[in-house]
mmCIF file of C-alpha atoms in Angstrom:
data_model
loop_
_atom_site.group_PDB
_atom_site.id
_atom_site.type_symbol
_atom_site.label_atom_id
_atom_site.label_comp_id
_atom_site.label_asym_id
_atom_site.label_seq_id
_atom_site.Cartn_x
_atom_site.Cartn_y
_atom_site.Cartn_z
ATOM 1 C CA MET A 1 -105.874 52.444 -131.553
ATOM 2 C CA ARG A 2 -104.590 49.298 -130.438
ATOM 3 C CA THR A 3 -103.129 46.319 -132.658
ATOM 4 C CA ASP A 4 -106.326 45.127 -134.077
ATOM 5 C CA SER A 5 -107.450 48.647 -136.110
ATOM 6 C CA PHE A 6 -103.989 49.277 -136.749
ATOM 7 C CA TRP A 7 -104.149 46.335 -138.861
ATOM 8 C CA SER A 8 -107.256 46.538 -140.135
ATOM 9 C CA LEU A 9 -106.586 49.764 -141.045
ATOM 10 C CA ILE A 10 -103.322 48.687 -142.990
ATOM 11 C CA ALA A 11 -105.761 45.691 -144.583
ATOM 12 C CA GLU A 12 -108.062 48.871 -145.547
ATOM 13 C CA MET A 13 -105.580 50.519 -146.827
ATOM 14 C CA LYS A 14 -104.100 47.334 -149.022
ATOM 15 C CA LYS A 15 -107.672 47.019 -150.187
ATOM 16 C CA GLU A 16 -108.461 50.566 -151.418
ATOM 17 C CA CYS A 17 -105.021 51.314 -152.776
ATOM 18 C CA GLY A 18 -103.367 48.322 -153.840
ATOM 19 C CA GLN A 19 -99.823 48.281 -154.488
ATOM 20 C CA ASP A 20 -99.994 51.967 -155.539
ATOM 21 C CA MET A 21 -97.818 53.439 -152.660
ATOM 22 C CA ASP A 22 -98.638 57.528 -153.756
ATOM 23 C CA ALA A 23 -102.450 56.557 -153.150
ATOM 24 C CA SER A 24 -101.729 54.415 -150.318
ATOM 25 C CA LEU A 25 -99.862 57.174 -148.549
ATOM 26 C CA GLN A 26 -102.275 59.679 -149.468
ATOM 27 C CA TRP A 27 -105.467 57.367 -148.033
ATOM 28 C CA LEU A 28 -103.761 56.879 -144.911
ATOM 29 C CA THR A 29 -102.985 60.758 -144.554
ATOM 30 C CA GLU A 30 -107.307 61.128 -145.341
ATOM 31 C CA GLN A 31 -108.062 58.470 -142.792
ATOM 32 C CA LEU A 32 -105.596 59.571 -139.810
ATOM 33 C CA THR A 33 -106.336 63.127 -140.370
ATOM 34 C CA ALA A 34 -110.075 62.376 -140.022
ATOM 35 C CA ARG A 35 -109.375 60.440 -136.218
ATOM 36 C CA GLY A 36 -107.539 63.404 -134.683
ATOM 37 C CA PRO A 37 -104.129 63.834 -132.945
ATOM 38 C CA GLN A 38 -104.518 60.829 -130.713
ATOM 39 C CA GLN A 39 -105.243 58.621 -133.221
ATOM 40 C CA ALA A 40 -101.977 59.669 -135.193
ATOM 41 C CA GLN A 41 -99.995 59.543 -132.436
ATOM 42 C CA ASN A 42 -100.864 55.720 -132.008
ATOM 43 C CA PHE A 43 -100.674 55.508 -135.177
ATOM 44 C CA HIS A 44 -96.921 56.896 -134.962
ATOM 45 C CA ASP A 45 -96.090 54.571 -132.160
ATOM 46 C CA ILE A 46 -97.655 51.141 -133.217
ATOM 47 C CA PHE A 47 -96.157 51.550 -136.656
ATOM 48 C CA HIS A 48 -92.652 52.427 -135.139
ATOM 49 C CA GLY A 49 -92.706 49.514 -132.738
ATOM 50 C CA TYR A 50 -93.313 46.806 -135.379
ATOM 51 C CA GLN A 51 -90.209 48.441 -137.468
ATOM 52 C CA GLN A 52 -88.223 48.040 -134.367
ATOM 53 C CA LEU A 53 -89.393 44.212 -133.669
ATOM 54 C CA ALA A 54 -88.608 43.586 -137.322
ATOM 55 C CA ASN A 55 -85.073 44.542 -137.093
ATOM 56 C CA GLN A 56 -83.412 41.446 -137.220
ATOM 57 C CA TYR A 57 -80.410 39.611 -139.530
ATOM 58 C CA GLY A 58 -81.948 37.236 -140.797
ATOM 59 C CA LEU A 59 -85.070 39.606 -142.586
ATOM 60 C CA TRP A 60 -82.300 41.916 -143.495
ATOM 61 C CA ASN A 61 -80.366 38.912 -145.329
ATOM 62 C CA ALA A 62 -84.350 38.610 -146.958
ATOM 63 C CA ALA A 63 -84.265 42.088 -147.749
ATOM 64 C CA SER A 64 -80.970 42.068 -149.610
ATOM 65 C CA LEU A 65 -82.388 39.529 -151.676
ATOM 66 C CA MET A 66 -85.204 41.202 -152.925
ATOM 67 C CA CYS A 67 -83.803 44.878 -152.907
ATOM 68 C CA GLY A 68 -80.868 43.881 -154.739
ATOM 69 C CA GLY A 69 -78.987 44.943 -152.035
ATOM 70 C CA CYS A 70 -80.105 46.903 -148.649
ATOM 71 C CA SER A 71 -78.463 49.458 -146.650
ATOM 72 C CA ASP A 72 -78.965 50.458 -142.989
ATOM 73 C CA ASP A 73 -81.610 53.273 -144.288
ATOM 74 C CA GLY A 74 -82.756 50.952 -146.744
ATOM 75 C CA PHE A 75 -83.576 48.187 -144.403
ATOM 76 C CA ILE A 76 -85.790 50.505 -142.514
ATOM 77 C CA ASP A 77 -87.571 51.084 -145.380
ATOM 78 C CA PHE A 78 -88.254 47.385 -146.195
ATOM 79 C CA GLN A 79 -89.545 47.312 -142.785
ATOM 80 C CA ALA A 80 -92.218 49.988 -143.673
ATOM 81 C CA TRP A 81 -93.118 48.227 -146.847
ATOM 82 C CA LEU A 82 -92.858 44.769 -145.212
ATOM 83 C CA ILE A 83 -96.002 46.282 -142.808
ATOM 84 C CA ALA A 84 -97.762 47.627 -145.419
ATOM 85 C CA GLN A 85 -98.491 44.362 -146.752
ATOM 86 C CA GLY A 86 -100.201 43.249 -143.631
ATOM 87 C CA ARG A 87 -100.275 41.235 -140.377
ATOM 88 C CA GLU A 88 -100.412 37.974 -142.009
ATOM 89 C CA VAL A 89 -97.204 39.003 -144.549
ATOM 90 C CA TYR A 90 -95.350 40.307 -141.306
ATOM 91 C CA LEU A 91 -95.618 37.619 -139.080
ATOM 92 C CA ALA A 92 -94.878 34.978 -141.697
ATOM 93 C CA ALA A 93 -91.973 36.647 -142.498
ATOM 94 C CA LEU A 94 -90.434 37.164 -139.031
ATOM 95 C CA ALA A 95 -91.152 33.465 -138.797
ATOM 96 C CA ASP A 96 -89.745 32.549 -141.844
ATOM 97 C CA PRO A 97 -88.379 35.380 -143.867
ATOM 98 C CA ASP A 98 -88.046 32.908 -146.668
ATOM 99 C CA SER A 99 -91.855 32.896 -146.788
ATOM 100 C CA LEU A 100 -91.529 36.162 -148.590
ATOM 101 C CA ALA A 101 -91.088 33.991 -151.454
ATOM 102 C CA ASP A 102 -94.852 34.303 -152.151
ATOM 103 C CA THR A 103 -95.139 37.893 -152.153
ATOM 104 C CA GLU A 104 -94.265 40.174 -154.848
ATOM 105 C CA ALA A 105 -91.591 42.399 -154.414
ATOM 106 C CA TYR A 106 -93.326 45.781 -156.021
ATOM 107 C CA GLY A 107 -91.573 49.322 -155.288
ATOM 108 C CA GLY A 108 -87.935 48.518 -155.029
ATOM 109 C CA CYS A 109 -89.667 46.750 -151.510
ATOM 110 C CA GLN A 110 -89.320 50.004 -149.828
ATOM 111 C CA PHE A 111 -92.123 52.540 -148.704
ATOM 112 C CA GLU A 112 -90.082 55.172 -146.544
ATOM 113 C CA ALA A 113 -92.802 57.647 -146.305
ATOM 114 C CA LEU A 114 -95.058 55.152 -144.725
ATOM 115 C CA THR A 115 -92.693 55.580 -141.779
ATOM 116 C CA TYR A 116 -93.276 58.861 -141.139
ATOM 117 C CA VAL A 117 -97.239 59.663 -141.975
ATOM 118 C CA GLY A 118 -98.334 59.296 -138.507
ATOM 119 C CA ASN A 119 -95.922 62.430 -137.454
ATOM 120 C CA THR A 120 -96.635 64.024 -140.645
ATOM 121 C CA VAL A 121 -100.462 63.868 -140.052
ATOM 122 C CA LEU A 122 -99.894 65.257 -136.351
ATOM 123 C CA GLU A 123 -97.650 68.266 -137.201
ATOM 124 C CA THR A 124 -100.251 69.421 -139.525
ATOM 125 C CA LEU A 125 -102.795 68.927 -136.934
ATOM 126 C CA THR A 126 -101.128 70.039 -134.454
ATOM 127 C CA GLY A 127 -97.795 71.371 -135.033
ATOM 128 C CA GLN A 128 -96.427 68.973 -132.317
ATOM 129 C CA SER A 129 -93.780 66.322 -133.408
ATOM 130 C CA ALA A 130 -95.144 62.573 -132.571
ATOM 131 C CA TYR A 131 -91.204 61.659 -132.326
ATOM 132 C CA ASP A 132 -91.268 64.013 -129.257
ATOM 133 C CA SER A 133 -94.626 63.512 -127.993
ATOM 134 C CA MET A 134 -94.060 59.595 -127.740
ATOM 135 C CA ASP A 135 -93.481 58.664 -123.771
ATOM 136 C CA PRO A 136 -90.618 56.277 -123.411
ATOM 137 C CA ALA A 137 -92.300 54.164 -120.788
ATOM 138 C CA ALA A 138 -95.432 53.797 -122.831
ATOM 139 C CA TYR A 139 -93.187 52.830 -125.693
ATOM 140 C CA ASP A 140 -91.416 50.301 -124.139
ATOM 141 C CA ALA A 141 -94.763 48.512 -122.718
ATOM 142 C CA LEU A 142 -96.221 48.803 -126.127
ATOM 143 C CA VAL A 143 -93.211 46.850 -127.762
ATOM 144 C CA ALA A 144 -93.596 44.592 -124.935
ATOM 145 C CA GLU A 145 -97.276 43.954 -125.903
ATOM 146 C CA LEU A 146 -96.609 43.984 -129.448
ATOM 147 C CA ARG A 147 -93.945 41.515 -128.942
ATOM 148 C CA GLN A 148 -96.450 38.955 -127.567
ATOM 149 C CA ASP A 149 -97.983 38.562 -130.822
ATOM 150 C CA ILE A 150 -94.444 37.787 -132.993
ATOM 151 C CA THR A 151 -93.142 33.941 -132.935
ATOM 152 C CA TYR A 152 -89.283 34.752 -134.037
ATOM 153 C CA GLY A 153 -88.164 31.967 -136.261
ATOM 154 C CA GLU A 154 -85.165 29.864 -136.288
ATOM 155 C CA GLY A 155 -82.107 31.898 -137.156
ATOM 156 C CA ILE A 156 -83.752 35.183 -137.587
ATOM 157 C CA GLY A 157 -81.069 36.925 -135.029
ATOM 158 C CA TYR A 158 -78.145 35.243 -137.440
ATOM 159 C CA PRO A 159 -76.478 37.523 -139.855
ATOM 160 C CA TYR A 160 -75.698 34.706 -142.365
ATOM 161 C CA GLU A 161 -72.986 35.101 -144.908
ATOM 162 C CA TRP A 162 -72.956 33.753 -148.613
ATOM 163 C CA ASP A 163 -72.193 30.430 -148.054
ATOM 164 C CA GLU A 164 -75.071 30.145 -145.473
ATOM 165 C CA LEU A 165 -77.238 31.788 -147.186
ATOM 166 C CA GLU A 166 -78.718 29.302 -149.814
ATOM 167 C CA THR A 167 -79.378 27.100 -146.911
ATOM 168 C CA TYR A 168 -81.510 29.543 -144.982
ATOM 169 C CA LEU A 169 -83.185 31.769 -147.324
ATOM 170 C CA PRO A 170 -83.658 28.459 -150.142
ATOM 171 C CA ARG A 171 -86.573 29.829 -151.957
ATOM 172 C CA LEU A 172 -85.583 33.716 -151.928
ATOM 173 C CA CYS A 173 -82.406 32.775 -153.484
ATOM 174 C CA ALA A 174 -84.025 30.564 -156.098
ATOM 175 C CA LYS A 175 -85.800 33.556 -156.842
ATOM 176 C CA TYR A 176 -83.717 36.513 -156.724
ATOM 177 C CA LEU A 177 -79.919 35.306 -156.638
ATOM 178 C CA GLU A 178 -78.094 35.248 -160.194
ATOM 179 C CA PRO A 179 -76.700 31.739 -160.507
ATOM 180 C CA GLY A 180 -73.038 31.745 -159.918
ATOM 181 C CA THR A 181 -73.252 34.769 -157.419
ATOM 182 C CA VAL A 182 -72.262 32.670 -154.451
ATOM 183 C CA GLU A 183 -69.147 31.187 -156.246
ATOM 184 C CA SER A 184 -68.279 34.778 -156.941
ATOM 185 C CA MET A 185 -68.304 36.648 -154.150
ATOM 186 C CA LEU A 186 -66.647 33.872 -152.047
ATOM 187 C CA GLU A 187 -63.806 33.665 -155.011
ATOM 188 C CA THR A 188 -63.558 37.639 -154.634
ATOM 189 C CA GLY A 189 -63.818 37.300 -150.565
ATOM 190 C CA SER A 190 -66.520 39.549 -150.602
ATOM 191 C CA THR A 191 -68.523 39.242 -147.643
ATOM 192 C CA ILE A 192 -72.427 40.540 -146.808
ATOM 193 C CA TRP A 193 -71.998 41.726 -143.377
ATOM 194 C CA TYR A 194 -69.133 44.021 -142.118
ATOM 195 C CA SER A 195 -66.835 41.630 -140.178
ATOM 196 C CA GLY A 196 -65.070 44.146 -138.390
ATOM 197 C CA SER A 197 -68.315 44.782 -136.415
ATOM 198 C CA PRO A 198 -67.998 43.652 -132.635
ATOM 199 C CA ASP A 199 -71.895 43.172 -132.932
ATOM 200 C CA ILE A 200 -71.595 40.983 -136.028
ATOM 201 C CA GLN A 201 -68.845 39.164 -134.652
ATOM 202 C CA LYS A 202 -71.196 38.333 -131.711
ATOM 203 C CA ALA A 203 -74.187 37.186 -133.713
ATOM 204 C CA ARG A 204 -72.190 34.783 -135.657
ATOM 205 C CA ALA A 205 -70.082 33.606 -132.719
ATOM 206 C CA GLY A 206 -70.808 29.629 -132.580
ATOM 207 C CA GLY A 207 -71.535 29.633 -136.655
ATOM 208 C CA PRO A 208 -75.181 29.218 -137.824
ATOM 209 C CA PRO A 209 -78.288 28.330 -135.681
ATOM 210 C CA GLN A 210 -78.497 24.378 -136.225
ATOM 211 C CA ARG A 211 -82.222 22.629 -136.944
ATOM 212 C CA GLY A 212 -84.334 22.069 -134.140
ATOM 213 C CA VAL A 213 -82.122 24.498 -131.573
ATOM 214 C CA PRO A 214 -83.750 27.232 -129.654
ATOM 215 C CA GLN A 215 -82.691 30.262 -130.745
ATOM 216 C CA ILE A 216 -82.636 33.427 -128.260
ATOM 217 C CA ASN A 217 -83.711 36.855 -130.760
ATOM 218 C CA MET A 218 -82.955 39.760 -130.286
ATOM 219 C CA ASN A 219 -82.992 43.180 -132.119
ATOM 220 C CA MET A 220 -79.994 44.498 -133.747
ATOM 221 C CA GLU A 221 -78.282 47.017 -131.832
ATOM 222 C CA GLY A 222 -75.419 49.719 -133.143
ATOM 223 C CA MET A 223 -76.063 48.443 -136.677
#
């Protein structure tokens, strides 16, 4: 299984099951079980690679709006939900998280069980863990390959605060943010990110990205 067959499987799942996440999980489990252990491992590795590549501050800002707040674990579950929307939605969200204003926010925008389906199938078939069976060097090469299809949009690696959010995600803010929320948060001194984190301080150094200025996008670490 490579990227095209991975996304074809996701698209077929979406076609067969729509927004029914329980049915989607059951359908995908049956498909991977029928394909055997190696395909289950491959699906697991590709899925986690795409999750890693979606680990971006700007996307987390979008997830917080759509989910009504988003913890570390909640963002992982959001990444799984995003992948379940299919290749087009996933790639568009990394190019511009505000594009998610066009995607229906069902199921709380979180799909935790989908993260583990490849591992569950492999354990059922062989008794082995997909996490333990993952080859680190091969996985790193896979992530580099998956990265080639992704165009990260401007600002995706920046953790936006309340007074910056409506400029970066105007459509999502208009759709999900209650009127007066930004003003209220600023008055009370509430922040979206923990300002004491060295990672946040580093990511926010220099302020929000300027329009038309190329940015270096990196996966978040230590969050």
